[in-house]
mmCIF file of C-alpha atoms in Angstrom:
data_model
loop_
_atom_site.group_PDB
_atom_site.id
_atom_site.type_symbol
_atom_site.label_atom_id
_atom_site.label_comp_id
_atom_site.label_asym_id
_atom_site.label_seq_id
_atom_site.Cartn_x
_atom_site.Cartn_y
_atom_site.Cartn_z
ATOM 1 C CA UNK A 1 -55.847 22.840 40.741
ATOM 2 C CA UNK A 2 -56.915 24.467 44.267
ATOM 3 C CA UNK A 3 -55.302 27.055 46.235
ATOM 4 C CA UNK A 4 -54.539 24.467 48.525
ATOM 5 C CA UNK A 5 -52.810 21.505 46.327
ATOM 6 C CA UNK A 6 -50.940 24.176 44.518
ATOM 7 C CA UNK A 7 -49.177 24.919 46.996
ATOM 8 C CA UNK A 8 -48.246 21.777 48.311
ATOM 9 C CA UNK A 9 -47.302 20.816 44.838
ATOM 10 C CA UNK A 10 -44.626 24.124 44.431
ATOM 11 C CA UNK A 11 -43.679 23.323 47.323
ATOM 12 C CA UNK A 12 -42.878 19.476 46.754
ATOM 13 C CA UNK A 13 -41.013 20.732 43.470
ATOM 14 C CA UNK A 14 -39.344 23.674 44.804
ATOM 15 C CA UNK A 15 -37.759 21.071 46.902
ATOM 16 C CA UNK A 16 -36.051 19.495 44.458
ATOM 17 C CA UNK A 17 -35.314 21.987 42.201
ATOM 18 C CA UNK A 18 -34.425 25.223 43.457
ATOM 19 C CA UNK A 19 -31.258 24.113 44.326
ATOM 20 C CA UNK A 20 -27.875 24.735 41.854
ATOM 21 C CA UNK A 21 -27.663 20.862 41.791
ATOM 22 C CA UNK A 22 -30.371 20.054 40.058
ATOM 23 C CA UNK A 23 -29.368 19.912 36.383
ATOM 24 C CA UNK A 24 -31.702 21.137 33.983
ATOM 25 C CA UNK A 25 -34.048 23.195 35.862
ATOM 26 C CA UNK A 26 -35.632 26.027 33.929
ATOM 27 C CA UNK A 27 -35.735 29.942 35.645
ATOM 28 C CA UNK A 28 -36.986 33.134 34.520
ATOM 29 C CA UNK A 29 -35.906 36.624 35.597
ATOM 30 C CA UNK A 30 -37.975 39.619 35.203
ATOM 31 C CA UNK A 31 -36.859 42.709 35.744
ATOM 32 C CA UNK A 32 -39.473 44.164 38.091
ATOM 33 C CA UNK A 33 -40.398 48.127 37.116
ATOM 34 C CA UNK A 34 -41.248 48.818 33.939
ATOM 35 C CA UNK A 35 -41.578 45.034 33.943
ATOM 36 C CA UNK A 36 -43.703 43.387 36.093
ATOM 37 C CA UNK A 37 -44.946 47.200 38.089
ATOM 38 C CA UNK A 38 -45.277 49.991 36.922
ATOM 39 C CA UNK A 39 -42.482 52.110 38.129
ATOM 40 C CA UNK A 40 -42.340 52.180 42.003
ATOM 41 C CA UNK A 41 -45.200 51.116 41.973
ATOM 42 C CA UNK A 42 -47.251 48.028 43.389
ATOM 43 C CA UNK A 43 -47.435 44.662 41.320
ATOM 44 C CA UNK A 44 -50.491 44.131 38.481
ATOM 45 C CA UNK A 45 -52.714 41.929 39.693
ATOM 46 C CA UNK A 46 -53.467 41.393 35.739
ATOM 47 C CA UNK A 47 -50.326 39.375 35.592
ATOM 48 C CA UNK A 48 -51.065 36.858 37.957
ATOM 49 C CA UNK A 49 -52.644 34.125 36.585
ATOM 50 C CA UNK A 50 -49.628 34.076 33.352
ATOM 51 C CA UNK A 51 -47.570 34.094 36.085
ATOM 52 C CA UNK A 52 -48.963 31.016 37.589
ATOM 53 C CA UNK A 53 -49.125 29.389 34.536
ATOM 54 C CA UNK A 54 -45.574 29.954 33.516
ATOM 55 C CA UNK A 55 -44.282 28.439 36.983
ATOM 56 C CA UNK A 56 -45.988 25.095 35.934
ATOM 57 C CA UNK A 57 -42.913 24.675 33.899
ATOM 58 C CA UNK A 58 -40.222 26.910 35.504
ATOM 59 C CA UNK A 59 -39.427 28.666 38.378
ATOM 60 C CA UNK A 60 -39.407 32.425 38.734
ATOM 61 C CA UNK A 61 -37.022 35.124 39.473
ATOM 62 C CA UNK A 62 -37.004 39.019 40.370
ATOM 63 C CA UNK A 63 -34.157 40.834 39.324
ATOM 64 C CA UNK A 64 -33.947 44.268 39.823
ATOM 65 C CA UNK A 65 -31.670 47.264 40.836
ATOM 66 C CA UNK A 66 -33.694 48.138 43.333
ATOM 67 C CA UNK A 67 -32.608 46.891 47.062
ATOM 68 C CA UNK A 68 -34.770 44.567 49.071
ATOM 69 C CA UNK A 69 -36.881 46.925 51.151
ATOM 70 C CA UNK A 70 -38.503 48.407 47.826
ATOM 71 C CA UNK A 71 -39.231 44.370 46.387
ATOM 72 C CA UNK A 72 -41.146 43.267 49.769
ATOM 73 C CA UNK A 73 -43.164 46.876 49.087
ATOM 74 C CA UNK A 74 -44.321 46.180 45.601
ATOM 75 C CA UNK A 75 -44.215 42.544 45.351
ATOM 76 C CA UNK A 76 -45.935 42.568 48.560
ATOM 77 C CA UNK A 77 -49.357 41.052 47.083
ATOM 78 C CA UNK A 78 -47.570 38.535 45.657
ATOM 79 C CA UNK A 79 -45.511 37.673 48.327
ATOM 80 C CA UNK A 80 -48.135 37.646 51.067
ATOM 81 C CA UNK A 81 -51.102 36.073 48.931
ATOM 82 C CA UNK A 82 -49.758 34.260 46.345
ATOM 83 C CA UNK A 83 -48.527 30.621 46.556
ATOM 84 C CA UNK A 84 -46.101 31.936 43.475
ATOM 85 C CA UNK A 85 -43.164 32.697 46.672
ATOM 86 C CA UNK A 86 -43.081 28.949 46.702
ATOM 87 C CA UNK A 87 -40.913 28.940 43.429
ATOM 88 C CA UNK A 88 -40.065 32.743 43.169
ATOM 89 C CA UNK A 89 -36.344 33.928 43.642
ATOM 90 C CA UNK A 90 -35.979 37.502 45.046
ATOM 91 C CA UNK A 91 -32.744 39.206 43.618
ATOM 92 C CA UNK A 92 -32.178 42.576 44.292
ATOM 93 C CA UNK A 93 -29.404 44.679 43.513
ATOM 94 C CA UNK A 94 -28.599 43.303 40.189
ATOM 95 C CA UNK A 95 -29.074 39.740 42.228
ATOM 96 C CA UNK A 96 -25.629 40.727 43.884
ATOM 97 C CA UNK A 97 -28.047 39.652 46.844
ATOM 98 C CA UNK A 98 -30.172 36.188 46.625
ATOM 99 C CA UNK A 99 -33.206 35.184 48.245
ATOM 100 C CA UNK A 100 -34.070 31.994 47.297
ATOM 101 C CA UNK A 101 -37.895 31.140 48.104
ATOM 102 C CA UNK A 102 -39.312 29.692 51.262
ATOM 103 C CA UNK A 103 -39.222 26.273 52.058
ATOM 104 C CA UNK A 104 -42.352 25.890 53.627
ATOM 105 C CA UNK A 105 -45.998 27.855 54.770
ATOM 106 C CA UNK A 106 -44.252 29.092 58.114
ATOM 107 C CA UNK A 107 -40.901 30.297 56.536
ATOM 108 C CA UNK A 108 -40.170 33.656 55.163
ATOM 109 C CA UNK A 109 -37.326 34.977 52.929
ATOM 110 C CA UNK A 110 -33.676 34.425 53.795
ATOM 111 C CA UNK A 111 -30.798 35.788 52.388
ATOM 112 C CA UNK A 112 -28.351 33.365 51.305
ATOM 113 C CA UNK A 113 -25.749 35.268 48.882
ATOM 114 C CA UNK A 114 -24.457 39.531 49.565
ATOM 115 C CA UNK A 115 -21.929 40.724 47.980
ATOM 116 C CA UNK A 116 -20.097 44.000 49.355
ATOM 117 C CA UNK A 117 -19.121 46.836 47.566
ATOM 118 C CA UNK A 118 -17.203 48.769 49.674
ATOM 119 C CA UNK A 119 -15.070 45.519 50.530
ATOM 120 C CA UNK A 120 -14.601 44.927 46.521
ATOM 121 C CA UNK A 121 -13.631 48.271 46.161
ATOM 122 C CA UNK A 122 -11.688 49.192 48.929
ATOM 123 C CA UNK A 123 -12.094 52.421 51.054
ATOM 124 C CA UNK A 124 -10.527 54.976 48.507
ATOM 125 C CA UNK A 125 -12.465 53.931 45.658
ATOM 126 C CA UNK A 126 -15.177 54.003 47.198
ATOM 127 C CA UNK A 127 -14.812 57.765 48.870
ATOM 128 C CA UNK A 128 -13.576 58.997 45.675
ATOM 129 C CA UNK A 129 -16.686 57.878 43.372
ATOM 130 C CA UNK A 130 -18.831 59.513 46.457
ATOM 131 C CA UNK A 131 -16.832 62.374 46.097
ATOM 132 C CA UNK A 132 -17.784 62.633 42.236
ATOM 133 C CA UNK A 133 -21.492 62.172 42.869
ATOM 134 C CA UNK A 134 -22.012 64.684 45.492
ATOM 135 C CA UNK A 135 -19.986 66.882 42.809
ATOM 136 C CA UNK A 136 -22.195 66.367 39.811
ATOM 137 C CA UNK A 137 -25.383 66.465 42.456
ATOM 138 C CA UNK A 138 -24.382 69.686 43.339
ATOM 139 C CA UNK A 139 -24.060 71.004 39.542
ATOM 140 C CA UNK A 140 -27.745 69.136 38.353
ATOM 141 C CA UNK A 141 -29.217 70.681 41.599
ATOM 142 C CA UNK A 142 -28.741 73.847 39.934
ATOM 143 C CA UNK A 143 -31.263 72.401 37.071
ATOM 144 C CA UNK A 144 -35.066 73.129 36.910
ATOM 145 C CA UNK A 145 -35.425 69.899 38.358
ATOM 146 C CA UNK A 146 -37.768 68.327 41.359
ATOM 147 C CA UNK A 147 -35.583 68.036 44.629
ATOM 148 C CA UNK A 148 -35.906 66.483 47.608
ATOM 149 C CA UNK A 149 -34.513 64.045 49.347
ATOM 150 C CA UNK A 150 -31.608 61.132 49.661
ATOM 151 C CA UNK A 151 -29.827 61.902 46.473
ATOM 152 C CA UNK A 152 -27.099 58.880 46.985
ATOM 153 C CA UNK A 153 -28.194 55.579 48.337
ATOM 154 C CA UNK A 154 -26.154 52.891 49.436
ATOM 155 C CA UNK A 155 -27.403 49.574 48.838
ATOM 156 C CA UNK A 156 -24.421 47.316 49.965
ATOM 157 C CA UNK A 157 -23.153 46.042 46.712
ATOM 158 C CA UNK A 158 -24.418 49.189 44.702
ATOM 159 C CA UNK A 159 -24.988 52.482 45.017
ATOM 160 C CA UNK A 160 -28.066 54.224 43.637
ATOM 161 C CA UNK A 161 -27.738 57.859 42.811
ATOM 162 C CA UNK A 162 -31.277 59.634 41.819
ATOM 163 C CA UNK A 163 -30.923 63.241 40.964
ATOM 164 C CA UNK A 164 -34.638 64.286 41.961
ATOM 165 C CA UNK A 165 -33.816 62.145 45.673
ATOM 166 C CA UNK A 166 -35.438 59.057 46.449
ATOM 167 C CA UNK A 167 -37.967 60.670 48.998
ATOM 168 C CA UNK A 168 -39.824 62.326 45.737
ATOM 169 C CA UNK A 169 -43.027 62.321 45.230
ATOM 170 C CA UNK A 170 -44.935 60.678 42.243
ATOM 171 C CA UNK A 171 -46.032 63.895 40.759
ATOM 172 C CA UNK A 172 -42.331 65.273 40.782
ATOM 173 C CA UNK A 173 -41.590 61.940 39.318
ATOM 174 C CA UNK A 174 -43.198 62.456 36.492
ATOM 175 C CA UNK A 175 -42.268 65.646 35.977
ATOM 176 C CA UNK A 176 -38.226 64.972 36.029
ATOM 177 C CA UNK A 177 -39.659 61.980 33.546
ATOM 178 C CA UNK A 178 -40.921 64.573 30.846
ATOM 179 C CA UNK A 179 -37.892 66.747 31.272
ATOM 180 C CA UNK A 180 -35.480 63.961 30.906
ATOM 181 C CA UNK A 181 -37.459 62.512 27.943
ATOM 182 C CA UNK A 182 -37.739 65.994 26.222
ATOM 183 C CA UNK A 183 -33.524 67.188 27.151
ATOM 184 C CA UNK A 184 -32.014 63.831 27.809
ATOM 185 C CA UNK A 185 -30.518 65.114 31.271
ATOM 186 C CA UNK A 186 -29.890 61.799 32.226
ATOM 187 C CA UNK A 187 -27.750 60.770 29.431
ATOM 188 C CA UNK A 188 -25.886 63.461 29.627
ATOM 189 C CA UNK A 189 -25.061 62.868 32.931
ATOM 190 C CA UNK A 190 -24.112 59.278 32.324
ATOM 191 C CA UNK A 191 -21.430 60.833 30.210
ATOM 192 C CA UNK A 192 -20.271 63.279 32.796
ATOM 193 C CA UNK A 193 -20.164 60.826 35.195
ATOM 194 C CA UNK A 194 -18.656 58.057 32.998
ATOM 195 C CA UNK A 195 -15.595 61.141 31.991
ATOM 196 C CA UNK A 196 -15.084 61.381 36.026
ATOM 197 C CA UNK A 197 -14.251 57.974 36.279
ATOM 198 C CA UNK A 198 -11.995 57.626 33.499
ATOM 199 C CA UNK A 199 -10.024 60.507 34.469
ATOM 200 C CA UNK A 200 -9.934 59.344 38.177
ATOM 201 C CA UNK A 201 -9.327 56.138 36.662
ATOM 202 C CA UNK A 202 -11.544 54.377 38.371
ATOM 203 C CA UNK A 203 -13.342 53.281 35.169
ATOM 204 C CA UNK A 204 -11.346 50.101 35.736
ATOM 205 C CA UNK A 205 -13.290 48.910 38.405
ATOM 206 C CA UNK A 206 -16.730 50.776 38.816
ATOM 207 C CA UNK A 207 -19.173 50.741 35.931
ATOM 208 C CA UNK A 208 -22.501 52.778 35.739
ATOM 209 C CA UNK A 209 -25.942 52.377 33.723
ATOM 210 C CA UNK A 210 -29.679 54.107 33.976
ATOM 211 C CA UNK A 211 -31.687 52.895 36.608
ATOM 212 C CA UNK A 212 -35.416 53.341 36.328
ATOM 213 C CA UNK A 213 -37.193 56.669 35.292
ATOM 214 C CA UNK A 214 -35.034 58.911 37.388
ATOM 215 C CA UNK A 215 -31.564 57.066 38.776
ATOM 216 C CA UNK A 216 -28.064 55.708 37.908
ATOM 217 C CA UNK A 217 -26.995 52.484 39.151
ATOM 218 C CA UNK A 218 -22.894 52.223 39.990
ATOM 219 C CA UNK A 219 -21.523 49.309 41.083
ATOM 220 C CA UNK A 220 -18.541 47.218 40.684
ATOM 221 C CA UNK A 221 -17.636 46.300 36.854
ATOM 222 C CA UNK A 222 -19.292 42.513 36.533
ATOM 223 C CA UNK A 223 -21.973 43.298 39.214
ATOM 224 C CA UNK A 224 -24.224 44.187 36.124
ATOM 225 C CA UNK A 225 -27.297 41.481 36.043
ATOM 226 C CA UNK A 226 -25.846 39.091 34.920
ATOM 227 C CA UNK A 227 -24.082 38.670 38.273
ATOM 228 C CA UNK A 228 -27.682 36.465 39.340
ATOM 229 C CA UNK A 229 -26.655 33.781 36.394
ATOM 230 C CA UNK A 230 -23.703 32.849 38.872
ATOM 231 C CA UNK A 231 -26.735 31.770 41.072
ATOM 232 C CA UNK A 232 -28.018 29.136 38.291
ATOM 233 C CA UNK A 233 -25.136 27.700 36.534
ATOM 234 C CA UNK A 234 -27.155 24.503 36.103
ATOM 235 C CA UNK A 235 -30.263 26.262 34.702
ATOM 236 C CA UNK A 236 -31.759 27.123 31.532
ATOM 237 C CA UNK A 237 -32.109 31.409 32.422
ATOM 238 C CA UNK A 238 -34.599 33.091 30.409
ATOM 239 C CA UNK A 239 -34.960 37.153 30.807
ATOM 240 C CA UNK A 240 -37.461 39.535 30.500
ATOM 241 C CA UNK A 241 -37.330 43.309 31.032
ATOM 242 C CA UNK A 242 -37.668 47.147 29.595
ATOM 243 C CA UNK A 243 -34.281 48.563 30.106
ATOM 244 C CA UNK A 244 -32.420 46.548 27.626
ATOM 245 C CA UNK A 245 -31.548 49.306 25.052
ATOM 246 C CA UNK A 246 -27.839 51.232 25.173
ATOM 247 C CA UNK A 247 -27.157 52.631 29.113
ATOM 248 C CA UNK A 248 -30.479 50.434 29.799
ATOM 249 C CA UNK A 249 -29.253 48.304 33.145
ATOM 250 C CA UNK A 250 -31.104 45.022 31.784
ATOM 251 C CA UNK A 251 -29.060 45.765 28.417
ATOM 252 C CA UNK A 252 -26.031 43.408 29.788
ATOM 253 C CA UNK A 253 -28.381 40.129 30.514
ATOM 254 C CA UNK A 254 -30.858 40.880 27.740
ATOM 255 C CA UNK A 255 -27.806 40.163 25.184
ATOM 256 C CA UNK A 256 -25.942 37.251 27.441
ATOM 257 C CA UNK A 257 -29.140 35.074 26.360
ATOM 258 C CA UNK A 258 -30.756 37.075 23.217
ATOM 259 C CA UNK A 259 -28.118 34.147 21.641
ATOM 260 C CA UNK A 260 -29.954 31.640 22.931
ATOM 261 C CA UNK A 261 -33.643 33.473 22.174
ATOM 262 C CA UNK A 262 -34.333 33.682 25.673
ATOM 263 C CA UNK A 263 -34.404 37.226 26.456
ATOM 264 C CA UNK A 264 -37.412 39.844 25.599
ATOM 265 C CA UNK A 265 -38.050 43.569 25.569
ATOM 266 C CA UNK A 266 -41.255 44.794 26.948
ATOM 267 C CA UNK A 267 -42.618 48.006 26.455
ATOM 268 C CA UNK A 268 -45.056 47.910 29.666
ATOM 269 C CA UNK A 269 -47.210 45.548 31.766
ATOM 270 C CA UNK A 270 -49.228 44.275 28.690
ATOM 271 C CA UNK A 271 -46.296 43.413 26.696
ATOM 272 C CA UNK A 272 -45.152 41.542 29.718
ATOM 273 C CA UNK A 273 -48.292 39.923 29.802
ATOM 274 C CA UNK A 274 -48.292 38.720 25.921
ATOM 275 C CA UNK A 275 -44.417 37.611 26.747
ATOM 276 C CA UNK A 276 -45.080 35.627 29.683
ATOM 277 C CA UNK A 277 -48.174 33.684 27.812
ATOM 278 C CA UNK A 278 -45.506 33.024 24.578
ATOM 279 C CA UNK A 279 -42.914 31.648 26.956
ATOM 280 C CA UNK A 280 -44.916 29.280 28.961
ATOM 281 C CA UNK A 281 -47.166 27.628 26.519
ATOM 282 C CA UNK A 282 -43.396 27.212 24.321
ATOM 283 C CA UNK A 283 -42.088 25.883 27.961
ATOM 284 C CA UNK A 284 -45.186 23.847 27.948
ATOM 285 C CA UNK A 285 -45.101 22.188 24.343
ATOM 286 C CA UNK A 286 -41.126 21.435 25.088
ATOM 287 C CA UNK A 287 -41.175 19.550 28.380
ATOM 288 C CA UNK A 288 -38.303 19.137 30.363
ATOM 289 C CA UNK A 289 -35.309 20.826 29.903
ATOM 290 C CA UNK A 290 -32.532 18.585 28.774
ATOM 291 C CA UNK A 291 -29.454 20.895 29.494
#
């Protein structure tokens, strides 16, 4: 099929089916680093073409902590040469925010779901779990750790804290990476943190999982990833991501569907390759969806 009639045939189908109406659509979610990039880093061209194949038989999703600002920068190939945006969802922030894809060659993304945080939470809530992660910031500064810049990032309905700062650089990236790996700093963190909240008692309402190589995600309990199955009530969800193991933030959707054998663990941008191939030619030898 051309360039050209490809699109016009997404298009056409994307018409009638991205919409929460249609009964019996098929979707799947990929997490997006570690998944479908290497981490912060640009899309792999190598996994085009599965991709293409797999949205012959269902549409395609990106669901990631990350806010929208870092999908347009490495999904930008995709999104501004591929005819893929035609049936691809953008979800960022644990899809607590929704693009849905473009409804024709002149239109761009719009957002059509946010959820708010701060609102959820209320004021003091929110001020006091700030006031717990500029604490422990201040105590894991004092590790020999990369620093440098925008340690706490507010996303809207999340808030990303990264203990190296989000302005790092890919070589102090790594190098937090090995000393995580090699003294599980992270995890032990996660615990700190997760003691806070209970003793602030704002466990209640505020949950918290690893984000990436170097972060914690923290957002409202129920704003895990599976938040972005509210989206497609009327679809059959499949998943596919890296982070799906204990703390993991793809661990809450990876076992909603592993049930249903629709959810995989990759280990990197191969596996993800090998997964996408097994899911569409099964897609492709079952037809239609029937739920």
């Amino acid at each position: 099929m051309s360039y050209g009639k490809r699109i016009a045939w997404l298009k056409q189908r994307n018409e009638h089916k991205y919409s929460n109406r249609y009964k019996g659509s098929r979707i799947v979610l990929f997490d997006m680093d570690g998944t479908l990039t290497p981490p912060r880093m640009d899309f792999d061209k190598e996994l085009l073409n599965p991709l293409r194949k797999l949205s012959e038989h269902a549409q395609i999703g990106i669901l990631t902590g990350s806010d929208i600002d870092y999908v347009k920068q490495q999904m930008n190939y995709v999104i501004r040469h591929s005819e893929l945006i035609y049936c691809m969802h953008l979800l960022p922030c644990n899809g607590t925010k929704w693009y849905p894809p473009p409804q024709n060659m002149d239109d761009t993304y719009h957002l059509r779901h946010n959820a708010d945080m701060r609102e959820t939470l209320e004021e003091e809530k929110y001020r006091s779990l700030i006031r717990i992660l500029l604490d422990l910031q201040c105590h894991i500064s004092s590790l020999d750790i990369p620093l440098s810049g925008e340690f706490i990032q507010y996303r809207g309905s999340m808030v990303n804290w990264c203990p190296i700062g989000r302005s790092a650089k890919n070589t102090d990236r790594k190098k937090f990476i090995i000393h995580d790996q090699e003294l599980n700093i992270r995890k032990s963190y996660l615990k700190r943190l997760q003691r806070k909240l209970s003793l602030s008692g704002l466990d209640k309402y505020i949950t918290c999982a690893l984000g990436g190589d170097t972060s914690f995600d923290i957002y409202p309990t129920g704003w895990d990833k599976t938040y972005a199955l509210r989206h497609f009530e009327d679809f059959e969800v499949w998943f596919v991501g890296d982070r799906c193991d204990e703390d993991g933030n793809d661990k809450q959707i990876y076992d909603a569907l592993y049930s249903k054998g629709r959810s995989y663990k990759t280990s990197g941008i191969q596996k993800t390759k090998e997964i996408v191939e097994s899911i569409a030619n099964h897609l492709s030898s079952m037809g239609e969806p029937n739920e």
